[in-house]
CSV table of C-alpha atoms in Angstrom, one decimal:
chain,number,residue,atom,x,y,z
W,1164,ARG,CA,-69.0,-75.3,98.4
W,1165,GLY,CA,-68.5,-77.7,95.5
W,1166,TYR,CA,-69.5,-81.2,95.4
W,1167,SER,CA,-68.1,-84.2,97.4
W,1168,TYR,CA,-68.7,-87.9,98.3
W,1169,SER,CA,-67.4,-89.9,101.2
W,1170,TYR,CA,-66.0,-94.0,100.3
W,1171,GLY,CA,-64.8,-96.0,103.7
W,1172,THR,CA,-62.8,-93.5,106.2
W,1173,GLY,CA,-61.4,-91.8,103.6
W,1174,ALA,CA,-63.7,-88.7,102.6
W,1175,ALA,CA,-62.6,-87.4,99.1
W,1176,GLY,CA,-62.4,-83.9,99.0
W,1177,ALA,CA,-65.4,-81.4,98.2
W,1178,GLY,CA,-65.0,-79.8,95.3
W,1179,GLY,CA,-63.9,-75.6,95.2
W,1180,GLY,CA,-67.2,-73.7,94.7
W,1181,ASN,CA,-68.8,-70.6,92.8
W,1182,ILE,CA,-68.0,-67.0,93.2
W,1183,TYR,CA,-69.8,-64.3,91.2
W,1184,LEU,CA,-68.6,-60.2,91.7
W,1185,TYR,CA,-70.4,-58.5,89.5
W,1186,THR,CA,-70.8,-54.6,89.4
W,1187,ASN,CA,-70.2,-51.5,87.3
W,1188,GLY,CA,-68.8,-49.5,89.0
W,1189,ASN,CA,-65.0,-49.7,90.0
W,1190,LEU,CA,-63.8,-53.1,92.0
W,1191,SER,CA,-60.8,-53.6,94.7
W,1192,ILE,CA,-60.0,-56.7,96.1
W,1193,SER,CA,-57.2,-56.7,98.2
W,1194,GLY,CA,-58.9,-60.1,100.7
W,1195,ASN,CA,-57.5,-62.8,99.5
W,1196,ILE,CA,-61.0,-64.6,96.9
W,1197,SER,CA,-60.6,-68.7,97.1
W,1198,ALA,CA,-62.9,-71.3,95.4
W,1199,ASP,CA,-60.0,-74.3,96.6
W,1200,GLY,CA,-60.7,-78.1,96.4
W,1201,GLN,CA,-60.8,-79.6,99.3
W,1202,ALA,CA,-58.3,-82.6,99.6
W,1203,GLY,CA,-59.3,-86.2,100.1
W,1204,ALA,CA,-58.3,-88.4,103.0
W,1205,LYS,CA,-56.7,-91.2,103.4
W,1206,TYR,CA,-57.0,-92.8,100.2
W,1207,SER,CA,-59.7,-90.4,98.3
W,1208,GLY,CA,-59.1,-88.1,96.0
W,1209,GLY,CA,-58.8,-83.7,96.3
W,1210,GLY,CA,-61.2,-81.4,94.9
W,1211,SER,CA,-60.7,-79.3,92.2
W,1212,GLY,CA,-61.4,-76.2,91.5
W,1213,GLY,CA,-64.3,-74.0,91.4
W,1214,SER,CA,-64.2,-70.9,89.3
W,1215,ILE,CA,-64.5,-67.2,90.1
W,1216,TYR,CA,-65.2,-64.6,87.8
W,1217,LEU,CA,-65.3,-60.9,89.0
W,1218,HIS,CA,-66.4,-58.0,87.1
W,1219,GLY,CA,-66.0,-54.2,87.0
W,1220,ALA,CA,-65.0,-50.8,85.7
W,1221,ASN,CA,-62.0,-49.5,86.9
W,1222,VAL,CA,-60.2,-53.2,89.1
W,1223,SER,CA,-57.4,-52.8,91.5
W,1224,ILE,CA,-56.2,-56.8,92.9
W,1225,SER,CA,-54.0,-56.9,96.0
W,1226,SER,CA,-54.1,-60.1,97.1
W,1227,ILE,CA,-54.4,-64.1,96.1
W,1228,ILE,CA,-58.2,-64.6,94.1
W,1229,SER,CA,-57.6,-68.5,93.8
W,1230,ALA,CA,-59.4,-71.3,92.4
W,1231,SER,CA,-56.8,-74.5,92.9
W,1232,GLY,CA,-56.6,-77.9,92.9
W,1233,ALA,CA,-56.1,-80.3,96.0
W,1234,VAL,CA,-53.6,-83.0,96.3
W,1235,GLY,CA,-55.2,-86.6,97.4
W,1236,GLY,CA,-55.1,-88.7,100.4
W,1237,THR,CA,-52.2,-92.2,100.3
W,1238,SER,CA,-52.4,-92.6,97.0
W,1239,ALA,CA,-55.1,-90.8,95.1
W,1240,GLY,CA,-55.0,-88.4,92.5
W,1241,ALA,CA,-55.0,-84.6,93.3
W,1242,GLY,CA,-58.4,-83.0,91.9
W,1243,SER,CA,-57.6,-80.6,88.6
W,1244,SER,CA,-57.3,-76.5,88.7
W,1245,GLY,CA,-60.6,-74.5,88.3
W,1246,ARG,CA,-61.2,-71.6,85.7
W,1247,ILE,CA,-60.4,-67.6,86.5
W,1248,LEU,CA,-62.6,-65.0,84.9
W,1249,ILE,CA,-61.4,-61.4,85.6
W,1250,GLU,CA,-63.0,-58.7,82.6
W,1251,HIS,CA,-63.2,-55.6,83.3
W,1252,THR,CA,-63.8,-51.9,80.9
W,1253,GLY,CA,-61.8,-49.2,82.7
W,1254,THR,CA,-57.6,-50.0,83.9
W,1255,TYR,CA,-56.6,-52.7,85.6
W,1256,THR,CA,-54.4,-54.0,88.2
W,1257,ASN,CA,-53.0,-56.8,89.6
W,1258,THR,CA,-49.8,-56.0,92.5
W,1259,GLY,CA,-51.4,-60.0,94.2
W,1260,SER,CA,-50.9,-62.9,92.3
W,1261,ILE,CA,-53.8,-65.6,90.2
W,1262,SER,CA,-53.5,-69.9,90.6
W,1263,ILE,CA,-54.5,-72.0,88.6
W,1264,SER,CA,-51.9,-74.2,89.1
W,1265,ALA,CA,-51.7,-76.3,92.1
W,1266,GLY,CA,-53.0,-80.2,92.2
W,1267,SER,CA,-53.3,-82.5,89.4
W,1268,GLY,CA,-52.9,-79.5,85.8
W,1269,ASN,CA,-53.5,-76.3,85.0
W,1270,GLY,CA,-57.1,-74.1,85.0
W,1271,THR,CA,-57.7,-71.8,83.2
W,1272,ALA,CA,-57.6,-68.1,83.9
W,1273,TYR,CA,-57.6,-64.2,82.3
W,1274,VAL,CA,-58.4,-60.6,81.6
W,1275,ALA,CA,-60.8,-59.8,79.4
W,1276,ASP,CA,-60.6,-55.9,78.7
W,1277,LEU,CA,-64.2,-55.5,76.9
W,1278,THR,CA,-63.5,-51.7,75.7
W,1279,ASN,CA,-60.8,-52.2,73.9
W,1280,ASN,CA,-61.3,-56.0,73.1
W,1281,ASP,CA,-57.5,-57.6,74.1
W,1282,ILE,CA,-57.1,-61.3,76.0
W,1283,THR,CA,-54.4,-61.8,78.8
W,1284,ILE,CA,-53.7,-64.8,80.0
W,1285,PRO,CA,-51.6,-63.8,83.0
W,1286,VAL,CA,-50.0,-67.2,84.0
W,1287,ASN,CA,-49.5,-70.7,82.7
W,1288,ASN,CA,-52.9,-72.3,81.8
W,1289,ALA,CA,-54.4,-75.5,81.1
W,1290,THR,CA,-55.4,-76.4,76.9
W,1291,TRP,CA,-58.0,-73.9,75.3
W,1292,TYR,CA,-59.9,-75.9,72.6
W,1293,SER,CA,-61.8,-73.5,69.8
W,1294,SER,CA,-64.6,-74.4,71.0
W,1295,TYR,CA,-63.9,-72.4,74.5
W,1296,LEU,CA,-65.0,-69.2,73.6
W,1297,ASP,CA,-67.9,-68.3,71.4
W,1298,SER,CA,-65.4,-65.4,69.2
W,1299,TRP,CA,-61.9,-66.0,69.2
W,1300,SER,CA,-61.5,-62.4,67.0
W,1301,PHE,CA,-59.1,-59.9,70.0
W,1302,ARG,CA,-57.4,-56.2,69.6
W,1303,ASN,CA,-54.0,-57.9,71.7
W,1304,LEU,CA,-53.8,-60.7,72.8
W,1305,TYR,CA,-50.2,-60.6,75.5
W,1306,VAL,CA,-49.6,-63.9,76.4
W,1307,ASN,CA,-47.4,-64.1,80.0
W,1308,GLY,CA,-47.9,-67.3,80.9
W,1309,ASN,CA,-47.7,-71.0,79.3
W,1310,VAL,CA,-50.7,-72.3,76.5
W,1311,THR,CA,-52.1,-74.4,75.1
W,1312,PHE,CA,-54.6,-74.3,71.5
W,1313,LYS,CA,-56.0,-76.8,69.9
W,1314,PRO,CA,-58.7,-77.1,67.5
W,1315,SER,CA,-61.9,-79.3,68.7
W,1316,THR,CA,-62.5,-80.4,65.6
W,1317,THR,CA,-61.4,-81.1,62.2
W,1318,THR,CA,-62.1,-77.2,61.5
W,1319,LEU,CA,-58.5,-75.0,61.3
W,1320,PHE,CA,-58.6,-73.2,64.4
W,1321,THR,CA,-58.0,-69.7,63.4
W,1322,ILE,CA,-57.4,-66.5,66.5
W,1323,THR,CA,-57.7,-63.1,63.9
W,1324,LEU,CA,-56.4,-60.1,66.2
W,1325,SER,CA,-56.2,-56.8,64.0
W,1326,ASN,CA,-53.3,-55.1,66.4
W,1327,ASP,CA,-50.7,-58.5,68.2
W,1328,LEU,CA,-49.7,-60.5,69.0
W,1329,ILE,CA,-47.7,-60.4,72.1
W,1330,LEU,CA,-45.1,-63.1,74.7
W,1331,GLY,CA,-43.3,-62.4,77.0
W,1332,SER,CA,-40.9,-64.3,79.4
W,1333,ASN,CA,-40.3,-67.1,79.5
W,1334,THR,CA,-43.2,-68.3,78.0
W,1335,THR,CA,-44.1,-70.6,75.3
W,1336,ILE,CA,-47.9,-70.7,73.3
W,1337,SER,CA,-48.0,-74.6,71.9
W,1338,SER,CA,-50.0,-74.9,68.9
W,1339,ALA,CA,-51.5,-78.4,68.8
W,1340,GLY,CA,-53.5,-80.1,66.1
W,1341,TYR,CA,-56.2,-82.4,66.0
W,1342,TYR,CA,-57.3,-84.9,63.7
W,1343,SER,CA,-60.0,-88.1,62.9
W,1344,THR,CA,-59.0,-90.1,60.3
W,1345,ASP,CA,-54.6,-89.8,58.8
W,1346,THR,CA,-55.8,-87.4,57.0
W,1347,ASP,CA,-57.9,-84.5,58.0
W,1348,GLY,CA,-55.7,-83.0,60.5
W,1349,VAL,CA,-55.5,-79.1,60.9
W,1350,GLY,CA,-53.4,-76.5,63.1
W,1351,ILE,CA,-53.0,-73.5,65.0
W,1352,TYR,CA,-53.7,-70.4,62.3
W,1353,TYR,CA,-52.4,-67.0,64.1
W,1354,ASN,CA,-54.5,-64.0,61.4
W,1355,ILE,CA,-52.7,-60.8,63.1
W,1356,GLY,CA,-53.1,-57.4,61.5
W,1357,ARG,CA,-49.9,-55.9,62.9
W,1358,ASN,CA,-47.3,-57.6,64.3
W,1359,LEU,CA,-45.7,-60.5,66.5
W,1360,THR,CA,-43.1,-60.4,69.2
W,1361,ILE,CA,-41.3,-63.8,70.5
W,1362,PRO,CA,-38.8,-63.1,73.5
W,1363,SER,CA,-35.9,-65.0,73.3
W,1364,THR,CA,-36.3,-67.0,76.4
W,1365,SER,CA,-40.1,-67.7,74.7
W,1366,LYS,CA,-41.7,-69.6,71.8
W,1367,ILE,CA,-44.6,-70.9,70.3
W,1368,ASN,CA,-44.3,-74.4,69.1
W,1369,GLY,CA,-46.4,-77.4,67.7
W,1370,ASP,CA,-43.6,-80.6,68.8
W,1371,GLY,CA,-45.3,-83.8,68.7
W,1372,LEU,CA,-48.5,-82.2,68.9
W,1373,GLY,CA,-49.5,-83.7,65.2
W,1374,TYR,CA,-50.1,-87.4,64.0
W,1375,ALA,CA,-49.4,-89.1,66.8
W,1376,GLY,CA,-46.7,-92.4,66.7
W,1377,GLY,CA,-47.8,-96.0,67.4
W,1378,SER,CA,-47.8,-97.3,70.7
W,1379,SER,CA,-49.3,-100.8,71.5
W,1380,PRO,CA,-49.5,-103.9,69.6
W,1381,SER,CA,-52.7,-102.6,69.0
W,1382,VAL,CA,-51.5,-99.7,67.7
W,1383,TYR,CA,-48.7,-100.4,65.8
W,1384,ASN,CA,-49.4,-98.4,63.1
W,1385,GLY,CA,-47.8,-94.6,63.1
W,1386,ARG,CA,-50.7,-91.9,61.9
W,1387,GLY,CA,-51.1,-89.5,59.2
W,1388,ASP,CA,-50.7,-89.4,55.7
W,1389,GLY,CA,-46.8,-90.0,55.7
W,1390,LYS,CA,-47.8,-92.6,58.9
W,1391,GLY,CA,-44.4,-94.7,60.0
W,1392,LEU,CA,-45.2,-98.8,60.2
W,1393,GLY,CA,-45.3,-100.2,63.7
W,1394,VAL,CA,-45.4,-104.4,64.0
W,1395,SER,CA,-48.3,-106.0,66.1
W,1396,ILE,CA,-46.7,-109.3,68.2
W,1397,HIS,CA,-43.6,-109.7,70.0
W,1398,ASN,CA,-41.0,-110.7,67.8
W,1399,TYR,CA,-37.8,-113.0,68.6
W,1400,GLY,CA,-36.2,-110.7,66.1
W,1401,ASN,CA,-36.4,-108.0,67.5
W,1402,VAL,CA,-38.9,-105.3,64.7
W,1403,THR,CA,-38.2,-102.3,65.0
W,1404,GLY,CA,-40.9,-99.3,63.7
W,1405,SER,CA,-40.0,-96.8,60.7
W,1406,GLY,CA,-40.6,-93.3,60.2
W,1407,GLY,CA,-43.1,-91.0,59.4
W,1408,GLY,CA,-42.3,-88.5,56.9
W,1409,HIS,CA,-43.7,-85.5,55.8
W,1410,GLY,CA,-42.3,-82.8,53.6
W,1411,GLY,CA,-38.4,-86.0,53.7
W,1412,ALA,CA,-40.1,-89.9,53.4
W,1413,GLY,CA,-39.2,-90.8,57.2
W,1414,GLY,CA,-36.6,-93.8,57.5
W,1415,SER,CA,-36.8,-97.4,57.5
W,1416,GLY,CA,-37.4,-100.0,59.5
W,1417,GLY,CA,-37.6,-103.7,60.2
W,1418,ALA,CA,-41.8,-102.7,60.7
W,1419,GLY,CA,-41.4,-101.5,56.3
W,1420,ALA,CA,-40.5,-98.4,54.7
W,1421,GLY,CA,-40.7,-94.9,56.1
W,1422,GLY,CA,-43.7,-93.3,55.9
W,1423,ALA,CA,-43.3,-91.2,52.1
W,1424,ALA,CA,-43.2,-87.6,51.8
W,1425,TYR,CA,-46.2,-85.4,51.6
W,1426,ASP,CA,-47.8,-81.5,51.6
W,1427,SER,CA,-47.7,-78.4,49.9
W,1428,ILE,CA,-44.5,-76.9,49.8
W,1429,GLY,CA,-45.4,-73.9,49.4
W,1430,ILE,CA,-48.6,-74.2,51.7
W,1431,PRO,CA,-47.6,-76.4,54.0
W,1432,MET,CA,-51.4,-76.6,56.2
W,1433,LYS,CA,-50.2,-80.4,57.4
W,1434,LEU,CA,-50.2,-82.3,60.3
W,1435,GLY,CA,-46.7,-84.5,60.8
W,1436,SER,CA,-46.8,-87.9,60.6
W,1437,GLY,CA,-46.4,-90.0,63.3
W,1438,GLY,CA,-43.4,-93.0,63.6
W,1439,GLY,CA,-44.0,-96.7,64.1
W,1440,PHE,CA,-44.9,-98.7,66.6
W,1441,GLY,CA,-41.3,-101.3,67.7
W,1442,ASN,CA,-41.2,-104.6,69.2
W,1443,SER,CA,-39.9,-107.0,70.8
W,1444,TYR,CA,-39.9,-110.1,72.3
W,1445,ASN,CA,-38.4,-109.5,75.5
W,1446,ASN,CA,-36.7,-106.0,75.4
W,1447,PRO,CA,-38.2,-102.4,75.4
W,1448,ASP,CA,-40.7,-101.8,73.5
W,1449,GLY,CA,-40.0,-98.8,71.4
W,1450,LEU,CA,-43.0,-96.0,71.3
W,1451,GLY,CA,-43.4,-94.3,67.5
W,1452,GLY,CA,-42.9,-90.0,68.1
W,1453,ALA,CA,-45.3,-88.0,67.2
W,1454,GLY,CA,-45.5,-85.7,64.5
W,1455,GLY,CA,-45.1,-82.2,64.7
W,1456,SER,CA,-48.1,-79.4,64.2
W,1457,ALA,CA,-49.4,-77.0,61.8
W,1458,ILE,CA,-48.6,-73.2,61.9
W,1459,LYS,CA,-49.7,-70.8,59.8
W,1460,LEU,CA,-49.0,-67.5,61.0
W,1461,ASN,CA,-50.0,-64.2,58.4
W,1462,VAL,CA,-48.9,-61.1,60.3
W,1463,GLU,CA,-49.5,-57.7,58.8
W,1464,GLY,CA,-47.0,-55.7,60.8
W,1465,THR,CA,-44.0,-56.9,61.9
W,1466,ALA,CA,-42.6,-60.8,61.8
W,1467,LEU,CA,-40.4,-60.4,65.4
W,1468,ILE,CA,-38.1,-64.1,66.4
W,1469,ASP,CA,-36.0,-63.9,69.2
W,1470,GLY,CA,-37.1,-67.0,70.6
W,1471,ILE,CA,-37.9,-69.8,68.7
W,1472,LEU,CA,-40.7,-71.2,66.6
W,1473,SER,CA,-40.9,-74.9,65.5
W,1474,ALA,CA,-43.4,-77.2,65.0
W,1475,ASN,CA,-40.5,-80.7,65.0
W,1476,GLY,CA,-41.5,-84.6,65.2
W,1477,ALA,CA,-40.9,-86.6,68.8
W,1478,ALA,CA,-38.4,-88.9,69.2
W,1479,SER,CA,-38.3,-92.4,69.6
W,1480,THR,CA,-38.9,-94.5,73.2
W,1481,ALA,CA,-36.1,-97.1,72.7
W,1482,ILE,CA,-36.4,-99.0,69.0
W,1483,GLY,CA,-39.5,-97.3,68.1
W,1484,GLY,CA,-39.9,-94.8,64.6
W,1485,ALA,CA,-39.5,-91.2,64.8
W,1486,GLY,CA,-41.8,-88.4,63.1
W,1487,ALA,CA,-42.3,-85.5,61.8
W,1488,GLY,CA,-43.7,-81.5,61.2
W,1489,GLY,CA,-44.4,-77.5,59.1
W,1490,ILE,CA,-44.8,-74.2,59.5
W,1491,TYR,CA,-46.3,-71.4,56.8
W,1492,LEU,CA,-45.5,-67.9,57.9
W,1493,ILE,CA,-46.9,-65.2,55.6
W,1494,THR,CA,-45.6,-61.6,57.0
W,1495,ASN,CA,-44.8,-58.0,56.1
W,1496,ILE,CA,-41.1,-57.9,57.5
W,1497,LEU,CA,-39.3,-61.3,59.1
W,1498,SER,CA,-36.9,-60.2,61.2
W,1499,GLY,CA,-34.9,-61.0,64.9
W,1500,ALA,CA,-32.0,-63.4,65.5
W,1501,GLY,CA,-34.1,-67.2,67.0
W,1502,THR,CA,-35.1,-70.4,65.4
W,1503,ILE,CA,-37.9,-71.4,62.4
W,1504,SER,CA,-37.4,-75.3,62.2
W,1505,ALA,CA,-39.5,-78.6,61.0
W,1506,THR,CA,-37.0,-80.8,61.4
W,1507,GLY,CA,-37.9,-84.9,62.0
W,1508,GLY,CA,-37.9,-86.7,65.1
W,1509,SER,CA,-35.1,-88.9,65.9
W,1510,ALA,CA,-35.3,-92.2,66.4
W,1511,ILE,CA,-32.9,-94.8,69.1
W,1512,SER,CA,-30.3,-97.3,67.4
W,1513,THR,CA,-29.5,-99.7,70.5
W,1514,ALA,CA,-27.7,-103.3,70.8
W,1515,TYR,CA,-31.6,-105.2,69.3
W,1516,GLY,CA,-32.1,-102.9,66.1
W,1517,THR,CA,-32.5,-99.1,64.6
W,1518,GLY,CA,-35.6,-96.9,64.1
W,1519,GLY,CA,-36.4,-95.1,61.1
W,1520,ALA,CA,-36.2,-91.5,61.5
W,1521,GLY,CA,-38.2,-88.8,60.9
W,1522,GLY,CA,-38.7,-87.3,57.5
W,1523,GLY,CA,-37.7,-83.4,58.4
W,1524,GLY,CA,-41.3,-81.5,57.5
W,1525,ARG,CA,-42.0,-78.0,55.5
W,1526,ILE,CA,-41.8,-74.5,55.4
W,1527,SER,CA,-42.5,-71.6,53.5
W,1528,ILE,CA,-41.8,-67.4,54.1
W,1529,ALA,CA,-43.4,-65.3,52.4
W,1530,ALA,CA,-41.4,-61.4,53.3
W,1531,ASN,CA,-41.7,-58.8,51.8
W,1532,SER,CA,-38.2,-57.7,53.4
W,1533,SER,CA,-36.8,-60.0,56.5
W,1534,THR,CA,-33.9,-58.9,58.4
W,1535,TRP,CA,-33.1,-62.0,59.1
W,1536,ALA,CA,-30.3,-63.2,61.4
W,1537,GLY,CA,-31.0,-66.0,63.2
W,1538,SER,CA,-31.2,-69.7,63.0
W,1539,SER,CA,-29.8,-71.5,59.0
W,1540,LEU,CA,-33.0,-71.8,56.9
W,1541,LEU,CA,-31.6,-73.9,54.5
W,1542,ALA,CA,-33.6,-77.5,53.7
W,1543,SER,CA,-30.9,-79.3,55.4
W,1544,VAL,CA,-31.0,-77.4,58.7
W,1545,ALA,CA,-34.2,-75.8,59.2
W,1546,THR,CA,-35.9,-78.5,57.7
W,1547,ALA,CA,-33.6,-81.7,59.1
W,1548,LYS,CA,-34.3,-85.0,58.7
W,1549,GLY,CA,-34.1,-86.6,62.2
W,1550,THR,CA,-29.9,-87.2,63.7
W,1551,THR,CA,-30.1,-90.5,64.7
W,1552,GLY,CA,-32.2,-93.4,63.2
W,1553,ASN,CA,-31.4,-95.3,59.6
W,1554,LEU,CA,-31.7,-93.2,56.9
W,1555,ALA,CA,-34.9,-90.7,56.9
W,1556,TYR,CA,-34.6,-87.3,53.7
W,1557,ASP,CA,-35.2,-83.4,54.9
W,1558,GLY,CA,-37.9,-81.9,54.0
W,1559,THR,CA,-38.3,-78.5,52.3
W,1560,VAL,CA,-38.1,-74.5,52.5
W,1561,TYR,CA,-39.7,-72.8,50.0
W,1562,ILE,CA,-38.7,-68.6,50.8
W,1563,VAL,CA,-40.6,-66.6,48.0
W,1564,PRO,CA,-41.3,-62.3,48.4
W,1565,VAL,CA,-44.1,-61.2,49.2
W,1566,PHE,CA,-45.0,-57.8,46.8
W,1567,SER,CA,-47.3,-55.0,48.1
W,1568,ASP,CA,-49.2,-53.1,46.0
């Protein structure tokens, strides 16, 4: 059982406990296993989910494995979900379910094939930070639930696979950036020894996961190498924020010029910059859009993209500026009929003014051969500026063949 705390007449929910089942033999589970949090009474918060660790040779599950958070009492917060790890050295079958989704947010759950060094993410997960595992080198990574990967530091987060990265249907891998200054931001690098598969209903995206936009009169400029400018005081003139730049410059706003273009055309590895904060005396303030993340993919075999690969800038709200984004793809064969994009975010035009649109991002693709039948890779489409807002500029698309020895 987890920890509990009482306040007044309403007991706060206890957190879920810790369940540890380890055998070198076979593990067959037909009854439910749970380490759920306890609901909060009256005005008290709900407990978080606990942790479950299962290990066996041949593992078979036909029931519910749950480490979910619990709801809170009246006007109180829910608990977050916990963590589940299932390890096996032989076969693995699951006709039941894994639950880490109740409460205030998802927890983490994955299945590890220790013999083959394969990892499966079976359900929607919370963010996985690079510090969570000692090693990020696997044979295959199967992603059947939504997950976000994010660096814990300004060291590039590298996931190395000797074989394949395979997304299931209706699945999103969000690739978030991390930064501590306006120039040290890093994203995610997927180093894939064989093939990448993105089905038509799935995506790898870094949309709005780069440098943040301006968010208040005290944090008014966006972040990043090409940050948009914002305003720090309420103003009778309704001053709008300018757009963030990246592959193209951002659009201007009442706060000043848009963010400048930056980053390498051939090897784009920087996060997109955020737009500036738009401020008004008696009308809604505008949050600057966040820039897109930086996604690098090195695929030794075939990159099959029938879904979406994107690092778009996020749109602003009200009268704030908007952001921008970047993708670097190296592959032997590029195929699929999906979408590849790094477009700038749009700004909102209102009666009180118009913010600067986000500049387009940068895309670089190096392939030995291509049967691409998807979205246009023209810069005016794939790295277009924000569609609304004061004039920004398109980014760049750089395509070059790579010839093996």
